[in-house]
PDB file of C-alpha atoms in Angstrom:
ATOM      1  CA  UNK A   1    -159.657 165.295  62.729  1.00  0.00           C
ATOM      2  CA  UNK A   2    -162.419 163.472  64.532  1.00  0.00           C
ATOM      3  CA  UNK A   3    -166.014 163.203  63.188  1.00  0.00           C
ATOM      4  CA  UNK A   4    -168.881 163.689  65.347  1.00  0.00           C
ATOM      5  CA  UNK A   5    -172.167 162.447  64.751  1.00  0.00           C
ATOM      6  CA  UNK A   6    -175.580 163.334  66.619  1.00  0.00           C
ATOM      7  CA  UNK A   7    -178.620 160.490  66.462  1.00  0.00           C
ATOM      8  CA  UNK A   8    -181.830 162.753  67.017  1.00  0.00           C
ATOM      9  CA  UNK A   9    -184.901 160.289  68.342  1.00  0.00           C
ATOM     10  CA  UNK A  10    -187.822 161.060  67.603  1.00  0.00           C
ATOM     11  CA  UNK A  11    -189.751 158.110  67.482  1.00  0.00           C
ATOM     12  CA  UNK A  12    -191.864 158.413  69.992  1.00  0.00           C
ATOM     13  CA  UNK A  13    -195.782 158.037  70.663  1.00  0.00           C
ATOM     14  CA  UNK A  14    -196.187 160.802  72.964  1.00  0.00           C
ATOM     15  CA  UNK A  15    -198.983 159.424  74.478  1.00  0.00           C
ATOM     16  CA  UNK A  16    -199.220 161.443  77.325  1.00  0.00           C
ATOM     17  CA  UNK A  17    -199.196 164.620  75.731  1.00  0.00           C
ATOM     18  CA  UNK A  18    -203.044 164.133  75.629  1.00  0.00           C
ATOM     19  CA  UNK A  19    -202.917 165.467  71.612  1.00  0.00           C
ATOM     20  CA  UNK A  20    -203.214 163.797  67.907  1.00  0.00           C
ATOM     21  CA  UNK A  21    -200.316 165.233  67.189  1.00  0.00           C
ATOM     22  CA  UNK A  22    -197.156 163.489  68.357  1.00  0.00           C
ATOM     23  CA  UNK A  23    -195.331 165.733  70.567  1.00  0.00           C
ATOM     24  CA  UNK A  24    -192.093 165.800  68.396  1.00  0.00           C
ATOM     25  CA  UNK A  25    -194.275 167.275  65.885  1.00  0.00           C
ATOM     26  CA  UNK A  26    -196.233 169.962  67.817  1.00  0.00           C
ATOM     27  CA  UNK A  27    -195.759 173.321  66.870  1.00  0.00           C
ATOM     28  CA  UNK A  28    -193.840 175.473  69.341  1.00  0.00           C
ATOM     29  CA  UNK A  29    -193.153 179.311  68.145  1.00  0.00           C
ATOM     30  CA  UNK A  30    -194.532 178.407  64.508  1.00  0.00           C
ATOM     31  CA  UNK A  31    -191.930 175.418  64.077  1.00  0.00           C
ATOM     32  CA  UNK A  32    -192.165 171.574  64.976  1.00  0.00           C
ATOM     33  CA  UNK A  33    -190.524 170.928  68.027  1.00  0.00           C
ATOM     34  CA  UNK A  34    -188.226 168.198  66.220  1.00  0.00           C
ATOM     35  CA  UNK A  35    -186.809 171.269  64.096  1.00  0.00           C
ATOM     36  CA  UNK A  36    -184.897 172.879  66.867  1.00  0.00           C
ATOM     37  CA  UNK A  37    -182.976 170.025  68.009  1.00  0.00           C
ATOM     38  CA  UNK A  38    -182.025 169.487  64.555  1.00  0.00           C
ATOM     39  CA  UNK A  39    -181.251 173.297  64.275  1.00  0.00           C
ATOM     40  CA  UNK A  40    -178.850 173.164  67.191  1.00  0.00           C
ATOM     41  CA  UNK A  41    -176.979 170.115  65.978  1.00  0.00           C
ATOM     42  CA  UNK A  42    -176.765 171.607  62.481  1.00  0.00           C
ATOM     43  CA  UNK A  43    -175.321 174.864  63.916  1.00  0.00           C
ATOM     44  CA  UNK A  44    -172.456 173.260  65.518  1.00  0.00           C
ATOM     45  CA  UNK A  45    -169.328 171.597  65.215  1.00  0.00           C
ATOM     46  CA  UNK A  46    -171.614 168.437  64.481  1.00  0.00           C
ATOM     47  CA  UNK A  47    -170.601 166.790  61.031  1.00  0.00           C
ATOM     48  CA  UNK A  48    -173.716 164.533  60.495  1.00  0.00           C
ATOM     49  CA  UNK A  49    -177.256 164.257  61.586  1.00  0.00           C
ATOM     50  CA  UNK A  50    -179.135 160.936  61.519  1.00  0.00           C
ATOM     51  CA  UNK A  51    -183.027 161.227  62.757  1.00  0.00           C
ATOM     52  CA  UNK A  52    -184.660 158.573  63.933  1.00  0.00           C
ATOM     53  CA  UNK A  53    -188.466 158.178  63.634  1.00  0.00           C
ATOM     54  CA  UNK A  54    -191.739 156.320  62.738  1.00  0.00           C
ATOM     55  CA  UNK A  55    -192.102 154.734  59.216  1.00  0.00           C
ATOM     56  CA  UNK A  56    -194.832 156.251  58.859  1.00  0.00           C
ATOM     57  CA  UNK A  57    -193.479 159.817  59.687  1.00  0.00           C
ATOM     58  CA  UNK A  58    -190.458 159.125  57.627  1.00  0.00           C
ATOM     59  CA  UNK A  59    -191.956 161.154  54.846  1.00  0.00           C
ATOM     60  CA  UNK A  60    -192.843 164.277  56.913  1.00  0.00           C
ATOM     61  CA  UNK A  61    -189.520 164.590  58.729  1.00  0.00           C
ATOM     62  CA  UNK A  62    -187.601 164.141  55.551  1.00  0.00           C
ATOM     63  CA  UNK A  63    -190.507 166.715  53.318  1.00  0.00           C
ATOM     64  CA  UNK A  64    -191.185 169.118  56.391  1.00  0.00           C
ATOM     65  CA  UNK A  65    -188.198 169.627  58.040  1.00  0.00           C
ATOM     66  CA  UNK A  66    -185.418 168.748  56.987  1.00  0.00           C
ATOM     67  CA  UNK A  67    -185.857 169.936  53.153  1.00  0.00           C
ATOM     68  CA  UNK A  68    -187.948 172.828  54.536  1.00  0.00           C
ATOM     69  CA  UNK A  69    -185.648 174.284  56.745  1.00  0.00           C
ATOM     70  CA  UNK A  70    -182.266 173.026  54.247  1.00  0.00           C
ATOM     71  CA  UNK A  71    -181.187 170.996  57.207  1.00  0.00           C
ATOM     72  CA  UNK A  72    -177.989 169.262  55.021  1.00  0.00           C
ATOM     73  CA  UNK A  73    -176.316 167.847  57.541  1.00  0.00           C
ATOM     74  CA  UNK A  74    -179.076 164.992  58.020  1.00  0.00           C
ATOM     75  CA  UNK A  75    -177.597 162.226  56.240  1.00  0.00           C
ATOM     76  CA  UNK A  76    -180.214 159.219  57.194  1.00  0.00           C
ATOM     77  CA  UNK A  77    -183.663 159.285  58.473  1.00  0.00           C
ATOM     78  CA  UNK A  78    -183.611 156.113  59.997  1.00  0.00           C
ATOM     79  CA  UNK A  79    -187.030 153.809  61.121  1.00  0.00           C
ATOM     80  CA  UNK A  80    -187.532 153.415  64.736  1.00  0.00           C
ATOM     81  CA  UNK A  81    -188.226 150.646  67.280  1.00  0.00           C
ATOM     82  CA  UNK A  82    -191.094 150.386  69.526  1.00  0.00           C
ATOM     83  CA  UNK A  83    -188.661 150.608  72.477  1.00  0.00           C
ATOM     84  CA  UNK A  84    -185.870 153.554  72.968  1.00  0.00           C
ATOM     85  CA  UNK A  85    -183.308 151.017  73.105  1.00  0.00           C
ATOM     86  CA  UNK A  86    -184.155 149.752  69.679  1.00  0.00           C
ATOM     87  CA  UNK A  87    -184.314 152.985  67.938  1.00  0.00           C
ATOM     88  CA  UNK A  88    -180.953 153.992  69.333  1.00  0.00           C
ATOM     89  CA  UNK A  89    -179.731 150.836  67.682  1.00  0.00           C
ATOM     90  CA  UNK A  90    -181.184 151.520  64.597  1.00  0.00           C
ATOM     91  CA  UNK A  91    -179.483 154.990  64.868  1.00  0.00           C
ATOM     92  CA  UNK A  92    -176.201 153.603  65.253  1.00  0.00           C
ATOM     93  CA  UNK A  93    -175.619 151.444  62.702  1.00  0.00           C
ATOM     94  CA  UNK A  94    -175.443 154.832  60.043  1.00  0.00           C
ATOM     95  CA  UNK A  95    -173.215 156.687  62.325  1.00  0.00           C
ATOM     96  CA  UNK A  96    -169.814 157.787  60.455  1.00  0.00           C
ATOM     97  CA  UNK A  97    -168.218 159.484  63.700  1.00  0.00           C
ATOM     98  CA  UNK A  98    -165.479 158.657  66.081  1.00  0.00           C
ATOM     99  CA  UNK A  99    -168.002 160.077  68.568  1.00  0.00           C
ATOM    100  CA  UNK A 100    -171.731 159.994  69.007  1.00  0.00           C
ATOM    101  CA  UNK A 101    -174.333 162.276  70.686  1.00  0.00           C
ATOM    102  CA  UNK A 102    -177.686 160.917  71.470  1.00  0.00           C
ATOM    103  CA  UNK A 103    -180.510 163.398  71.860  1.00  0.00           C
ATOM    104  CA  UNK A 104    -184.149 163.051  72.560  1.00  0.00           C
ATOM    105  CA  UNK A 105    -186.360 165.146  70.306  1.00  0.00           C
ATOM    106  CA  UNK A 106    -188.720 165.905  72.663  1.00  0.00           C
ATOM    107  CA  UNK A 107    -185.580 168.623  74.147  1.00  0.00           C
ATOM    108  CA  UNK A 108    -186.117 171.653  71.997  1.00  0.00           C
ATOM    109  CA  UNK A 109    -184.241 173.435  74.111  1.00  0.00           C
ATOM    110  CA  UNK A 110    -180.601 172.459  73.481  1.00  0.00           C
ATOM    111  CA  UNK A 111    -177.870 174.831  73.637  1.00  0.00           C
ATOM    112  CA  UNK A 112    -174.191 175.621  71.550  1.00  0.00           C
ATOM    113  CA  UNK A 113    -172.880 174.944  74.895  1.00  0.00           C
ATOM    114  CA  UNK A 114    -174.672 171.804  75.907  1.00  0.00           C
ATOM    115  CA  UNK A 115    -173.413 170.641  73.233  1.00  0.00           C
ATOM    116  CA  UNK A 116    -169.735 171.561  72.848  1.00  0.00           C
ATOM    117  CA  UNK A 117    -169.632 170.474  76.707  1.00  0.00           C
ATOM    118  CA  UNK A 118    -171.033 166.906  75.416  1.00  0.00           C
ATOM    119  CA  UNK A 119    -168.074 166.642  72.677  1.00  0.00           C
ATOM    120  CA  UNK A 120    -165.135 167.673  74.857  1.00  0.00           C
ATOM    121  CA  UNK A 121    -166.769 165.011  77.790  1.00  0.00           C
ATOM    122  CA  UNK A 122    -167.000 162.470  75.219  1.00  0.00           C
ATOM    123  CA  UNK A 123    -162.918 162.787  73.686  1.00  0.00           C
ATOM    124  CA  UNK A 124    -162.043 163.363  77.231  1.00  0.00           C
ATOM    125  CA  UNK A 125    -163.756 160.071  79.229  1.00  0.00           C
ATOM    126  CA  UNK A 126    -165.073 158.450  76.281  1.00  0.00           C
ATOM    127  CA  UNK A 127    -168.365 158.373  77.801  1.00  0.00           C
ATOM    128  CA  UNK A 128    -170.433 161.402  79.275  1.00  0.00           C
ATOM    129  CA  UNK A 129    -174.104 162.333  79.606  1.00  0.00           C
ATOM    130  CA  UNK A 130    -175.464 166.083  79.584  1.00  0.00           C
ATOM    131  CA  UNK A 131    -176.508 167.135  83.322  1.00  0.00           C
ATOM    132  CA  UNK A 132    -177.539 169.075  86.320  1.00  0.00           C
ATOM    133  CA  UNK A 133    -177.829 168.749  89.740  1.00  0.00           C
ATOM    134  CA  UNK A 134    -181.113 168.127  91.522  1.00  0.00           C
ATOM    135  CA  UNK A 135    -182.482 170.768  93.301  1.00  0.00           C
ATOM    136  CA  UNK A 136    -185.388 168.975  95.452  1.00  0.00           C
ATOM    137  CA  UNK A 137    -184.686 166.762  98.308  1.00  0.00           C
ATOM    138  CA  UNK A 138    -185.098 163.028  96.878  1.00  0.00           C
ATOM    139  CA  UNK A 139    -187.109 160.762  98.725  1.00  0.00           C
ATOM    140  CA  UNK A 140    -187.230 156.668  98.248  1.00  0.00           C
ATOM    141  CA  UNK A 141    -189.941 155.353  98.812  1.00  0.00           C
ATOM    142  CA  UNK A 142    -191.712 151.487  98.939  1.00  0.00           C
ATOM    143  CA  UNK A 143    -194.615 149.919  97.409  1.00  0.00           C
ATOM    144  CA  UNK A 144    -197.445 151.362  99.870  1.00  0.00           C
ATOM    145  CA  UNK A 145    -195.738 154.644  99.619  1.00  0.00           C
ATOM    146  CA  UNK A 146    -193.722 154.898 102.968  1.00  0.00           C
ATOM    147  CA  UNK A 147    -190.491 156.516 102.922  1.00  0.00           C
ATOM    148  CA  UNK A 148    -187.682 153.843 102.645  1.00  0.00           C
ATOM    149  CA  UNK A 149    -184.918 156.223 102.354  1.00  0.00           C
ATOM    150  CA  UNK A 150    -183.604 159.685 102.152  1.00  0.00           C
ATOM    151  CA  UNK A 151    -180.453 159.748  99.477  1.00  0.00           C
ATOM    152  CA  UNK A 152    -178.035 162.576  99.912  1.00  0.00           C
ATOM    153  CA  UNK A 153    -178.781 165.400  97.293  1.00  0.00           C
ATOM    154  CA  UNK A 154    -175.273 166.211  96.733  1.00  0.00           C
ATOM    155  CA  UNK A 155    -174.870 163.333  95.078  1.00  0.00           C
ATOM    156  CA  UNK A 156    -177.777 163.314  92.885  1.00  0.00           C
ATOM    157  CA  UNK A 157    -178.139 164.641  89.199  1.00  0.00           C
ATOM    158  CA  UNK A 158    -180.866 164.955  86.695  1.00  0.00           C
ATOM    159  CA  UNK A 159    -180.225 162.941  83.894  1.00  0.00           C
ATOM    160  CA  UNK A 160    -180.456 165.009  80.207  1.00  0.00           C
ATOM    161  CA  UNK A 161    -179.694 164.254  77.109  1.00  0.00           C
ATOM    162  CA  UNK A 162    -177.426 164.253  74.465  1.00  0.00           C
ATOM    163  CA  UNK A 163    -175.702 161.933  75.934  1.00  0.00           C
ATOM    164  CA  UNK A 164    -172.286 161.343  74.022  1.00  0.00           C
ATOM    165  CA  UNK A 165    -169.812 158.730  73.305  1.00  0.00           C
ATOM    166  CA  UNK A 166    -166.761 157.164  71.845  1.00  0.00           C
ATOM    167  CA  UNK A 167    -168.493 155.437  69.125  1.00  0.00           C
ATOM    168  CA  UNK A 168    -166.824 152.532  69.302  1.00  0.00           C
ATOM    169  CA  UNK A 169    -167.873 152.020  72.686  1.00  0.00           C
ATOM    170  CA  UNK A 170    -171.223 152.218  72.471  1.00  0.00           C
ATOM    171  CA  UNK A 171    -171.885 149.935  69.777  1.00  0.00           C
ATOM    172  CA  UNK A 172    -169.996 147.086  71.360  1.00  0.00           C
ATOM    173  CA  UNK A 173    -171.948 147.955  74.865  1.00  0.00           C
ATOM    174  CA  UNK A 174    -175.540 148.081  72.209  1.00  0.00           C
ATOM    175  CA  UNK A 175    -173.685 144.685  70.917  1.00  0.00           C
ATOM    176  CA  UNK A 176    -173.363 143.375  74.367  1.00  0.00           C
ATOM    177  CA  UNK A 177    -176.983 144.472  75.099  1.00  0.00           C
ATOM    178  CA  UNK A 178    -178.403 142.502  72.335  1.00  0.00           C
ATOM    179  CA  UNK A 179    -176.798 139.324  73.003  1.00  0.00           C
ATOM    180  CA  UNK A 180    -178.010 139.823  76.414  1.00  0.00           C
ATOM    181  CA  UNK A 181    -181.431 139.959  75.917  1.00  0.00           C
ATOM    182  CA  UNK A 182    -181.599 142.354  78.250  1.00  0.00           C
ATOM    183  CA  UNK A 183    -185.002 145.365  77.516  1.00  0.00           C
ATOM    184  CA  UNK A 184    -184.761 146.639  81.170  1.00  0.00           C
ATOM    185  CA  UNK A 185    -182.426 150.179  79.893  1.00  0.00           C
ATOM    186  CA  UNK A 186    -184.030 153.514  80.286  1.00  0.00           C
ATOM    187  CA  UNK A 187    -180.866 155.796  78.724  1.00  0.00           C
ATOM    188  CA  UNK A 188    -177.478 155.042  76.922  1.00  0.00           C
ATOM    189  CA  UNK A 189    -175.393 155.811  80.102  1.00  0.00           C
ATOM    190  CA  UNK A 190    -176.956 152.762  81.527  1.00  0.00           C
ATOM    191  CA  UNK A 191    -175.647 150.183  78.438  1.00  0.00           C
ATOM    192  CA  UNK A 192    -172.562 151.417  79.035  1.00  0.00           C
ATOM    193  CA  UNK A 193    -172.415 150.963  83.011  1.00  0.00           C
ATOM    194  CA  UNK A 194    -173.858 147.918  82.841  1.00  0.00           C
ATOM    195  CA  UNK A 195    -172.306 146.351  79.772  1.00  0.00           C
ATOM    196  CA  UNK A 196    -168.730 148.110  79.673  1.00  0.00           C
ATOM    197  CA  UNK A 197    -166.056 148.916  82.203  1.00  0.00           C
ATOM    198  CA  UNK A 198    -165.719 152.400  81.444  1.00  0.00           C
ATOM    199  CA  UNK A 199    -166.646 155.445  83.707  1.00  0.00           C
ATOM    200  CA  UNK A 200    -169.798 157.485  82.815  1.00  0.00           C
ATOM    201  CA  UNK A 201    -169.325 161.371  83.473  1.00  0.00           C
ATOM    202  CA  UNK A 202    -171.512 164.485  84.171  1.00  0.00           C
ATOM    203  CA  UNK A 203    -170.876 167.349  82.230  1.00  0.00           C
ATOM    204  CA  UNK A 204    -172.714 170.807  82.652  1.00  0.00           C
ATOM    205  CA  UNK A 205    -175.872 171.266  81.060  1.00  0.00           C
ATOM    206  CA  UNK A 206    -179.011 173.926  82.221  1.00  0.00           C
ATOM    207  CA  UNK A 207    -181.845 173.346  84.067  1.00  0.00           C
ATOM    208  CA  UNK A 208    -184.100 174.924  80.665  1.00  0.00           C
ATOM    209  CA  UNK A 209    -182.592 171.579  79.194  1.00  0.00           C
ATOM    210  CA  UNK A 210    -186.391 169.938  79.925  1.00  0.00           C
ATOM    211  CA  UNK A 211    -188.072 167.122  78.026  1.00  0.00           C
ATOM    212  CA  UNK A 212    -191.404 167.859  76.571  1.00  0.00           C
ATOM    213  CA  UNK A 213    -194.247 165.088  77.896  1.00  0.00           C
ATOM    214  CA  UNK A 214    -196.727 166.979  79.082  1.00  0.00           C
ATOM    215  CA  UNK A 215    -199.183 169.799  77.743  1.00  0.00           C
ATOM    216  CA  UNK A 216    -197.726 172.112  80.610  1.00  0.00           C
ATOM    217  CA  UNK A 217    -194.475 171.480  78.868  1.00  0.00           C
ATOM    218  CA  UNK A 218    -195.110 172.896  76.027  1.00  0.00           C
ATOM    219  CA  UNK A 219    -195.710 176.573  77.194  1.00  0.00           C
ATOM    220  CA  UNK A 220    -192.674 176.073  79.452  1.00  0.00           C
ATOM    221  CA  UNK A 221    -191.111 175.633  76.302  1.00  0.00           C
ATOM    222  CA  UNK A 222    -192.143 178.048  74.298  1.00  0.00           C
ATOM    223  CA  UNK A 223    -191.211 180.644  76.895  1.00  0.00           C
ATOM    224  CA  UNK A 224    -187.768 179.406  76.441  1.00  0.00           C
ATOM    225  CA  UNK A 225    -187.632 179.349  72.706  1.00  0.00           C
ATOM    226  CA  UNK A 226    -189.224 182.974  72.764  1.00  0.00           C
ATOM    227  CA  UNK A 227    -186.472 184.008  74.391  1.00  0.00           C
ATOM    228  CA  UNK A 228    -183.543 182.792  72.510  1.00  0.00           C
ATOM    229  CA  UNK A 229    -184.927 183.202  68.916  1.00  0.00           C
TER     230      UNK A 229
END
C-alpha cells in the first residue's frame, strides 16, 4: 500500500498583501487561511502532513492550528527558507511517502477532487501538477512592451498547485538542483523538467483553485469558502 505525503508551504512574507498579518494567517470565514489547506489534506486519502513555515511562526501553526483544530495527521512543522525552492527542500527531507504533493498555503481553496486527481497523476506518470486551461488570449511581449508574440491558447495552462510526485524523483531532481547551484525555479514541475528526464503532466483542477496575493483575493476567497462550508 503506498503512502502519500502532502508538504503544505507556508512560509511566505506576503508582502503584497498590503497587511501585518501574513496572508497564510489572515482570517477568511473566522479561520486562518493556512487551516483549510491543512483541512483538505487531512480529509483525504493523505497519510501525513508536514507544514512548512517561519521559525518564528513555528509556535502559532503548531498552538493555533494544528492542536486547535486536532489536525493529527501533521507529523513535522518544518522551518522554511527565504526562497520557495529552499523551503520545499526543507519539506522533503521528513517526507515518509512513496508519493509527494506540494501545496501552497496561500490556496485555501483545494478540493477532495483536486486532490485525488493529483495522487492517481502522480502513481500514473510519476510526475503531475494540478491545472487548468487558460482562458485569456496570451500575449508575449519585449522589454519596451511591444508585442513579440502571440502563443496559441490551446496549448497553454495555468499552473496550480499541489503539484505531486514519485518521491523518489523529486528528491534526486531537488538533489540535482542543489549541486547545480541553480536559484532560477519558480515551481517543482520545473526541477523536474529541467533536472530529470521524466514527463510532467496536467491533471484537472478548477479555476476557484486561486492563490491568495492580493487584498482582492481574499473576498474572492471567502465567497468560495462560504459556499462550500
Amino acid at each position: 500500500m503506498n503512502k502519500i505525503t502532502a508538504i503544505v508551504l507556508a512560509a511566505g512574507s506576503g508582502s503584497r498583501m498590503q497587511s501585518s498579518t501574513k496572508k497564510q494567517f489572515m482570517t477568511i470565514c473566522g479561520k486562518p487561511m493556512l487551516y483549510y489547506s491543512i483541512d483538505a489534506f487531512s480529509k483525504s486519502q493523505v497519510d501525513q502532513i508536514i507544514v512548512v513555515t517561519s521559525a518564528e511562526d513555528m509556535e502559532y501553526v503548531a498552538t493555533q492550528i494544528v492542536e486547535k483544530y486536532s489536525f493529527d495527521k501533521v507529523t513535522d512543522i518544518v522551518v522554511g527558507g527565504s526562497e520557495r525552492y529552499e523551503s520545499v527542500m526543507n519539506g522533503l527531507t521528513q517526507v515518509e511517502g512513496d508519493y509527494v504533493l506540494i501545496h501552497d498555503g496561500a490556496r485555501p481553496m483545494l478540493t477532495q477532487p483536486i486532490i485525488n486527481s493529483c495522487i492517481e497523476g502522480a502513481m500514473a506518470h510519476k510526475a503531475c501538477v494540478a491545472g487548468v486551461p487558460v482562458k485569456d488570449t496570451i500575449k508575449e511581449v519585449a522589454q519596451d512592451k511591444s508585442v513579440v508574440s502571440t502563443p496559441d491558447r490551446s496549448k497553454l495552462y495555468i499552473t496550480q498547485t499541489p503539484q505531486a510526485f514519485e518521491t523518489s524523483l523529486i528528491k534526486q531532481a531537488y538533489a540535482q538542483l542543489q549541486e547545480d547551484g541553480n536559484t532560477n525555479v519558480t515551481d517543482d514541475a520545473m526541477v523536474v523538467e529541467n533536472y530529470t528526464d521524466t514527463k510532467v503532466y496536467f491533471v484537472e483542477s478548477d479555476y476557484r483553485n486561486i492563490k491568495v496575493t492580493t487584498p482582492e483575493d481574499i473576498g474572492i476567497a471567502e465567497l468560495f469558502i462560504g459556499q462550500n462550508h
